[in-house]
PDB file of N, CA, C and O in Angstrom:
ATOM      1  N   MET A   1       1.203 -27.105 -32.034  1.00 75.00           N
ATOM      2  CA  MET A   1       2.228 -26.175 -31.244  1.00 75.00           C
ATOM      3  C   MET A   1       1.794 -24.642 -31.166  1.00 75.00           C
ATOM      4  O   MET A   1       1.761 -24.085 -30.556  1.00 75.00           O
ATOM      5  N   ASP A   2       0.805 -24.138 -32.280  1.00 87.00           N
ATOM      6  CA  ASP A   2       0.544 -22.535 -32.390  1.00 87.00           C
ATOM      7  C   ASP A   2      -0.664 -22.622 -31.212  1.00 87.00           C
ATOM      8  O   ASP A   2      -0.699 -21.658 -30.435  1.00 87.00           O
ATOM      9  N   SER A   3      -1.130 -23.510 -30.864  1.00 92.00           N
ATOM     10  CA  SER A   3      -2.111 -23.661 -29.748  1.00 92.00           C
ATOM     11  C   SER A   3      -1.421 -23.367 -28.196  1.00 92.00           C
ATOM     12  O   SER A   3      -2.179 -22.491 -27.889  1.00 92.00           O
ATOM     13  N   LEU A   4      -0.544 -24.332 -28.046  1.00 92.00           N
ATOM     14  CA  LEU A   4       0.072 -24.506 -27.081  1.00 92.00           C
ATOM     15  C   LEU A   4       0.723 -22.620 -26.943  1.00 92.00           C
ATOM     16  O   LEU A   4       0.935 -22.124 -25.982  1.00 92.00           O
ATOM     17  N   HIS A   5       1.327 -22.116 -28.068  1.00 92.00           N
ATOM     18  CA  HIS A   5       2.306 -20.589 -28.043  1.00 92.00           C
ATOM     19  C   HIS A   5       1.504 -19.937 -27.573  1.00 92.00           C
ATOM     20  O   HIS A   5       1.559 -18.879 -26.862  1.00 92.00           O
ATOM     21  N   THR A   6      -0.111 -20.084 -28.050  1.00 95.00           N
ATOM     22  CA  THR A   6      -0.970 -18.870 -27.981  1.00 95.00           C
ATOM     23  C   THR A   6      -1.297 -18.785 -26.672  1.00 95.00           C
ATOM     24  O   THR A   6      -1.590 -17.763 -26.179  1.00 95.00           O
ATOM     25  N   GLU A   7      -1.859 -20.046 -26.010  1.00 95.00           N
ATOM     26  CA  GLU A   7      -2.022 -20.502 -24.779  1.00 95.00           C
ATOM     27  C   GLU A   7      -0.568 -19.684 -23.562  1.00 95.00           C
ATOM     28  O   GLU A   7      -1.201 -19.211 -22.998  1.00 95.00           O
ATOM     29  N   LEU A   8       0.343 -19.955 -23.999  1.00 95.00           N
ATOM     30  CA  LEU A   8       1.411 -19.528 -23.126  1.00 95.00           C
ATOM     31  C   LEU A   8       1.532 -18.282 -23.403  1.00 95.00           C
ATOM     32  O   LEU A   8       1.777 -17.382 -22.312  1.00 95.00           O
ATOM     33  N   GLU A   9       1.217 -17.471 -24.557  1.00 96.00           N
ATOM     34  CA  GLU A   9       1.457 -15.943 -24.417  1.00 96.00           C
ATOM     35  C   GLU A   9       0.592 -15.398 -23.915  1.00 96.00           C
ATOM     36  O   GLU A   9       0.524 -14.550 -22.997  1.00 96.00           O
ATOM     37  N   GLN A  10      -1.052 -16.130 -23.807  1.00 96.00           N
ATOM     38  CA  GLN A  10      -2.340 -15.497 -22.756  1.00 96.00           C
ATOM     39  C   GLN A  10      -1.799 -15.529 -21.263  1.00 96.00           C
ATOM     40  O   GLN A  10      -2.082 -14.852 -20.660  1.00 96.00           O
ATOM     41  N   VAL A  11      -1.366 -16.522 -20.904  1.00 97.00           N
ATOM     42  CA  VAL A  11      -0.632 -16.863 -19.381  1.00 97.00           C
ATOM     43  C   VAL A  11       0.411 -15.631 -18.997  1.00 97.00           C
ATOM     44  O   VAL A  11       0.042 -15.356 -18.318  1.00 97.00           O
ATOM     45  N   LYS A  12       1.179 -15.795 -20.041  1.00 97.00           N
ATOM     46  CA  LYS A  12       2.080 -14.238 -19.555  1.00 97.00           C
ATOM     47  C   LYS A  12       1.615 -13.190 -19.646  1.00 97.00           C
ATOM     48  O   LYS A  12       1.723 -12.305 -18.962  1.00 97.00           O
ATOM     49  N   LEU A  13       0.401 -12.554 -20.478  1.00 97.00           N
ATOM     50  CA  LEU A  13      -0.126 -11.804 -20.241  1.00 97.00           C
ATOM     51  C   LEU A  13      -1.015 -11.278 -19.268  1.00 97.00           C
ATOM     52  O   LEU A  13      -1.024 -10.386 -18.667  1.00 97.00           O
ATOM     53  N   GLU A  14      -1.567 -12.498 -18.593  1.00 98.00           N
ATOM     54  CA  GLU A  14      -2.538 -12.125 -18.024  1.00 98.00           C
ATOM     55  C   GLU A  14      -1.362 -12.426 -15.996  1.00 98.00           C
ATOM     56  O   GLU A  14      -1.657 -11.326 -15.250  1.00 98.00           O
ATOM     57  N   GLN A  15      -0.392 -13.376 -16.282  1.00 98.00           N
ATOM     58  CA  GLN A  15       0.536 -13.130 -15.436  1.00 98.00           C
ATOM     59  C   GLN A  15       0.908 -11.525 -14.760  1.00 98.00           C
ATOM     60  O   GLN A  15       1.266 -10.924 -14.382  1.00 98.00           O
ATOM     61  N   LYS A  16       1.328 -11.057 -16.311  1.00 98.00           N
ATOM     62  CA  LYS A  16       1.752  -9.440 -16.349  1.00 98.00           C
ATOM     63  C   LYS A  16       0.703  -8.839 -15.573  1.00 98.00           C
ATOM     64  O   LYS A  16       0.912  -7.604 -15.149  1.00 98.00           O
ATOM     65  N   SER A  17      -0.421  -8.840 -16.122  1.00 98.00           N
ATOM     66  CA  SER A  17      -1.685  -7.753 -15.480  1.00 98.00           C
ATOM     67  C   SER A  17      -1.481  -7.922 -14.083  1.00 98.00           C
ATOM     68  O   SER A  17      -1.865  -7.215 -13.400  1.00 98.00           O
ATOM     69  N   THR A  18      -1.685  -9.378 -13.857  1.00 98.00           N
ATOM     70  CA  THR A  18      -2.039  -9.766 -12.392  1.00 98.00           C
ATOM     71  C   THR A  18      -0.581  -8.924 -11.752  1.00 98.00           C
ATOM     72  O   THR A  18      -0.717  -8.747 -10.336  1.00 98.00           O
ATOM     73  N   ASN A  19       0.364  -9.029 -12.192  1.00 98.00           N
ATOM     74  CA  ASN A  19       1.624  -8.307 -11.397  1.00 98.00           C
ATOM     75  C   ASN A  19       1.493  -7.216 -10.859  1.00 98.00           C
ATOM     76  O   ASN A  19       1.868  -6.421 -10.257  1.00 98.00           O
ATOM     77  N   GLN A  20       0.840  -6.436 -12.180  1.00 98.00           N
ATOM     78  CA  GLN A  20       0.923  -4.946 -12.351  1.00 98.00           C
ATOM     79  C   GLN A  20      -0.364  -4.709 -11.195  1.00 98.00           C
ATOM     80  O   GLN A  20      -0.190  -3.213 -10.131  1.00 98.00           O
ATOM     81  N   LYS A  21      -1.512  -5.764 -11.283  1.00 98.00           N
ATOM     82  CA  LYS A  21      -2.255  -5.350  -9.772  1.00 98.00           C
ATOM     83  C   LYS A  21      -1.853  -5.519  -8.521  1.00 98.00           C
ATOM     84  O   LYS A  21      -2.334  -4.471  -7.901  1.00 98.00           O
ATOM     85  N   ILE A  22      -1.232  -6.531  -8.410  1.00 98.00           N
ATOM     86  CA  ILE A  22      -0.579  -6.511  -6.810  1.00 98.00           C
ATOM     87  C   ILE A  22       0.749  -5.080  -6.786  1.00 98.00           C
ATOM     88  O   ILE A  22       0.247  -4.902  -5.643  1.00 98.00           O
ATOM     89  N   ASP A  23       1.080  -4.788  -7.669  1.00 98.00           N
ATOM     90  CA  ASP A  23       2.118  -3.935  -7.431  1.00 98.00           C
ATOM     91  C   ASP A  23       1.212  -2.666  -7.258  1.00 98.00           C
ATOM     92  O   ASP A  23       1.620  -1.719  -6.249  1.00 98.00           O
ATOM     93  N   ASN A  24       0.262  -2.471  -7.945  1.00 98.00           N
ATOM     94  CA  ASN A  24      -0.877  -1.435  -7.714  1.00 98.00           C
ATOM     95  C   ASN A  24      -1.472  -0.935  -5.837  1.00 98.00           C
ATOM     96  O   ASN A  24      -1.553  -0.041  -5.352  1.00 98.00           O
ATOM     97  N   LEU A  25      -1.909  -2.393  -5.854  1.00 98.00           N
ATOM     98  CA  LEU A  25      -2.430  -2.663  -4.407  1.00 98.00           C
ATOM     99  C   LEU A  25      -1.253  -2.046  -3.407  1.00 98.00           C
ATOM    100  O   LEU A  25      -1.624  -1.795  -2.019  1.00 98.00           O
ATOM    101  N   ARG A  26      -0.313  -2.869  -3.609  1.00 98.00           N
ATOM    102  CA  ARG A  26       0.815  -2.951  -2.582  1.00 98.00           C
ATOM    103  C   ARG A  26       1.236  -1.246  -2.715  1.00 98.00           C
ATOM    104  O   ARG A  26       1.374  -0.983  -1.193  1.00 98.00           O
ATOM    105  N   ASP A  27       1.344  -0.279  -3.535  1.00 97.00           N
ATOM    106  CA  ASP A  27       1.746   1.114  -3.025  1.00 97.00           C
ATOM    107  C   ASP A  27       0.363   1.711  -2.281  1.00 97.00           C
ATOM    108  O   ASP A  27       0.806   2.334  -1.680  1.00 97.00           O
ATOM    109  N   SER A  28      -0.850   1.340  -2.751  1.00 97.00           N
ATOM    110  CA  SER A  28      -1.937   2.108  -1.917  1.00 97.00           C
ATOM    111  C   SER A  28      -1.738   1.670  -0.731  1.00 97.00           C
ATOM    112  O   SER A  28      -1.934   2.617   0.172  1.00 97.00           O
ATOM    113  N   LEU A  29      -1.718   0.566  -0.252  1.00 97.00           N
ATOM    114  CA  LEU A  29      -1.573  -0.081   0.606  1.00 97.00           C
ATOM    115  C   LEU A  29      -0.338   0.960   1.541  1.00 97.00           C
ATOM    116  O   LEU A  29      -0.530   1.438   2.451  1.00 97.00           O
ATOM    117  N   THR A  30       0.694   0.808   0.807  1.00 97.00           N
ATOM    118  CA  THR A  30       1.953   1.784   1.869  1.00 97.00           C
ATOM    119  C   THR A  30       1.467   2.861   2.064  1.00 97.00           C
ATOM    120  O   THR A  30       1.666   3.609   2.860  1.00 97.00           O
ATOM    121  N   ASP A  31       0.701   3.388   0.892  1.00 96.00           N
ATOM    122  CA  ASP A  31      -0.152   4.709   0.997  1.00 96.00           C
ATOM    123  C   ASP A  31      -0.404   5.127   2.263  1.00 96.00           C
ATOM    124  O   ASP A  31      -0.917   6.055   3.064  1.00 96.00           O
ATOM    125  N   GLN A  32      -1.636   3.921   2.654  1.00 97.00           N
ATOM    126  CA  GLN A  32      -2.776   4.020   3.573  1.00 97.00           C
ATOM    127  C   GLN A  32      -1.767   3.709   5.059  1.00 97.00           C
ATOM    128  O   GLN A  32      -2.272   4.311   5.955  1.00 97.00           O
ATOM    129  N   ILE A  33      -0.724   2.959   4.817  1.00 97.00           N
ATOM    130  CA  ILE A  33      -0.028   2.707   6.212  1.00 97.00           C
ATOM    131  C   ILE A  33       0.423   3.867   6.718  1.00 97.00           C
ATOM    132  O   ILE A  33       0.600   4.408   7.727  1.00 97.00           O
ATOM    133  N   ASP A  34       1.417   4.697   5.533  1.00 96.00           N
ATOM    134  CA  ASP A  34       1.942   6.167   6.024  1.00 96.00           C
ATOM    135  C   ASP A  34       0.905   7.198   6.243  1.00 96.00           C
ATOM    136  O   ASP A  34       1.390   7.668   7.473  1.00 96.00           O
ATOM    137  N   LEU A  35      -0.635   7.206   5.404  1.00 95.00           N
ATOM    138  CA  LEU A  35      -1.243   7.991   6.165  1.00 95.00           C
ATOM    139  C   LEU A  35      -1.565   7.602   7.721  1.00 95.00           C
ATOM    140  O   LEU A  35      -1.628   8.915   8.566  1.00 95.00           O
ATOM    141  N   LEU A  36      -1.430   6.414   8.166  1.00 95.00           N
ATOM    142  CA  LEU A  36      -1.887   5.614   8.802  1.00 95.00           C
ATOM    143  C   LEU A  36      -0.706   6.368  10.274  1.00 95.00           C
ATOM    144  O   LEU A  36      -1.395   6.786  11.182  1.00 95.00           O
ATOM    145  N   ARG A  37       0.386   6.031  10.012  1.00 95.00           N
ATOM    146  CA  ARG A  37       1.259   6.637  10.775  1.00 95.00           C
ATOM    147  C   ARG A  37       1.428   7.938  10.977  1.00 95.00           C
ATOM    148  O   ARG A  37       1.448   8.774  12.334  1.00 95.00           O
ATOM    149  N   GLU A  38       0.795   9.064  10.173  1.00 95.00           N
ATOM    150  CA  GLU A  38       0.988  10.416  10.010  1.00 95.00           C
ATOM    151  C   GLU A  38      -0.148  10.931  11.131  1.00 95.00           C
ATOM    152  O   GLU A  38       0.223  11.595  11.921  1.00 95.00           O
ATOM    153  N   ASP A  39      -0.867  10.143  11.031  1.00 94.00           N
ATOM    154  CA  ASP A  39      -2.609  10.560  11.893  1.00 94.00           C
ATOM    155  C   ASP A  39      -2.079   9.882  13.318  1.00 94.00           C
ATOM    156  O   ASP A  39      -2.196  10.839  14.264  1.00 94.00           O
ATOM    157  N   THR A  40      -1.402   8.763  13.336  1.00 94.00           N
ATOM    158  CA  THR A  40      -1.221   8.396  14.708  1.00 94.00           C
ATOM    159  C   THR A  40      -0.188   9.055  15.496  1.00 94.00           C
ATOM    160  O   THR A  40      -0.405   9.764  16.808  1.00 94.00           O
ATOM    161  N   TRP A  41       1.152   9.738  14.943  1.00 93.00           N
ATOM    162  CA  TRP A  41       1.988  10.950  15.238  1.00 93.00           C
ATOM    163  C   TRP A  41       1.129  11.798  15.795  1.00 93.00           C
ATOM    164  O   TRP A  41       1.636  12.674  16.440  1.00 93.00           O
ATOM    165  N   THR A  42       0.299  12.799  15.031  1.00 93.00           N
ATOM    166  CA  THR A  42      -0.208  13.725  14.945  1.00 93.00           C
ATOM    167  C   THR A  42      -1.158  13.950  16.314  1.00 93.00           C
ATOM    168  O   THR A  42      -1.182  14.567  17.269  1.00 93.00           O
ATOM    169  N   THR A  43      -1.982  12.678  15.978  1.00 94.00           N
ATOM    170  CA  THR A  43      -2.587  12.308  17.707  1.00 94.00           C
ATOM    171  C   THR A  43      -1.698  12.467  18.512  1.00 94.00           C
ATOM    172  O   THR A  43      -2.293  13.040  19.834  1.00 94.00           O
ATOM    173  N   ARG A  44      -0.922  11.496  18.381  1.00 93.00           N
ATOM    174  CA  ARG A  44       0.420  11.193  19.706  1.00 93.00           C
ATOM    175  C   ARG A  44       0.432  13.005  20.218  1.00 93.00           C
ATOM    176  O   ARG A  44       0.406  13.160  21.215  1.00 93.00           O
ATOM    177  N   SER A  45       0.395  13.514  19.342  1.00 93.00           N
ATOM    178  CA  SER A  45       1.342  15.013  19.588  1.00 93.00           C
ATOM    179  C   SER A  45       0.191  15.666  20.246  1.00 93.00           C
ATOM    180  O   SER A  45       0.513  16.602  21.235  1.00 93.00           O
ATOM    181  N   GLU A  46      -0.947  15.767  19.905  1.00 94.00           N
ATOM    182  CA  GLU A  46      -2.145  16.688  20.349  1.00 94.00           C
ATOM    183  C   GLU A  46      -2.222  16.061  21.384  1.00 94.00           C
ATOM    184  O   GLU A  46      -2.836  16.831  22.660  1.00 94.00           O
ATOM    185  N   VAL A  47      -2.243  14.800  21.889  1.00 93.00           N
ATOM    186  CA  VAL A  47      -2.297  14.549  23.375  1.00 93.00           C
ATOM    187  C   VAL A  47      -1.538  15.098  24.310  1.00 93.00           C
ATOM    188  O   VAL A  47      -2.326  15.651  25.498  1.00 93.00           O
ATOM    189  N   GLN A  48      -0.169  14.782  23.643  1.00 94.00           N
ATOM    190  CA  GLN A  48       0.807  15.533  24.601  1.00 94.00           C
ATOM    191  C   GLN A  48       1.015  17.071  25.033  1.00 94.00           C
ATOM    192  O   GLN A  48       0.764  17.585  26.301  1.00 94.00           O
ATOM    193  N   LYS A  49       0.098  17.952  23.999  1.00 93.00           N
ATOM    194  CA  LYS A  49       0.059  18.879  24.145  1.00 93.00           C
ATOM    195  C   LYS A  49      -1.251  19.293  25.114  1.00 93.00           C
ATOM    196  O   LYS A  49      -1.163  19.787  26.073  1.00 93.00           O
ATOM    197  N   ILE A  50      -2.288  18.610  25.039  1.00 94.00           N
ATOM    198  CA  ILE A  50      -3.307  18.499  25.931  1.00 94.00           C
ATOM    199  C   ILE A  50      -2.498  18.273  27.625  1.00 94.00           C
ATOM    200  O   ILE A  50      -3.416  18.869  28.355  1.00 94.00           O
ATOM    201  N   LYS A  51      -2.164  17.130  27.595  1.00 92.00           N
ATOM    202  CA  LYS A  51      -1.729  16.682  28.824  1.00 92.00           C
ATOM    203  C   LYS A  51      -0.997  17.634  29.268  1.00 92.00           C
ATOM    204  O   LYS A  51      -1.414  18.007  30.944  1.00 92.00           O
ATOM    205  N   ARG A  52       0.295  18.658  28.607  1.00 93.00           N
ATOM    206  CA  ARG A  52       0.963  19.504  29.282  1.00 93.00           C
ATOM    207  C   ARG A  52      -0.283  20.548  30.128  1.00 93.00           C
ATOM    208  O   ARG A  52       0.344  20.945  30.903  1.00 93.00           O
ATOM    209  N   LYS A  53      -1.156  20.908  28.970  1.00 92.00           N
ATOM    210  CA  LYS A  53      -2.045  21.947  29.475  1.00 92.00           C
ATOM    211  C   LYS A  53      -2.664  21.901  30.571  1.00 92.00           C
ATOM    212  O   LYS A  53      -3.105  22.712  31.589  1.00 92.00           O
ATOM    213  N   ALA A  54      -3.185  20.420  30.884  1.00 92.00           N
ATOM    214  CA  ALA A  54      -3.979  19.951  32.207  1.00 92.00           C
ATOM    215  C   ALA A  54      -2.843  20.197  33.174  1.00 92.00           C
ATOM    216  O   ALA A  54      -3.195  20.653  34.505  1.00 92.00           O
ATOM    217  N   LYS A  55      -1.348  20.035  32.945  1.00 87.00           N
ATOM    218  CA  LYS A  55      -0.594  19.895  34.075  1.00 87.00           C
ATOM    219  C   LYS A  55      -0.178  21.342  34.976  1.00 87.00           C
ATOM    220  O   LYS A  55      -0.023  21.277  36.055  1.00 87.00           O
ATOM    221  N   VAL A  56      -0.524  22.227  33.709  1.00 65.00           N
ATOM    222  CA  VAL A  56      -0.019  23.566  34.024  1.00 65.00           C
ATOM    223  C   VAL A  56      -1.231  24.407  35.064  1.00 65.00           C
ATOM    224  O   VAL A  56      -2.391  24.003  35.682  1.00 65.00           O
TER     225      VAL A  56
END
């Protein structure tokens, strides 16, 4: 019974560690997506400025 309890505790620890890794990866991916969106809007804004200058 002790062996089973020890094994169960080990699995819980591994699960907690895995969940933390998943959370960290999700946060990192969210940050990367936000940066990509920001870069996309900056690029679009720059393209619009160039188009306006070209029409003048």
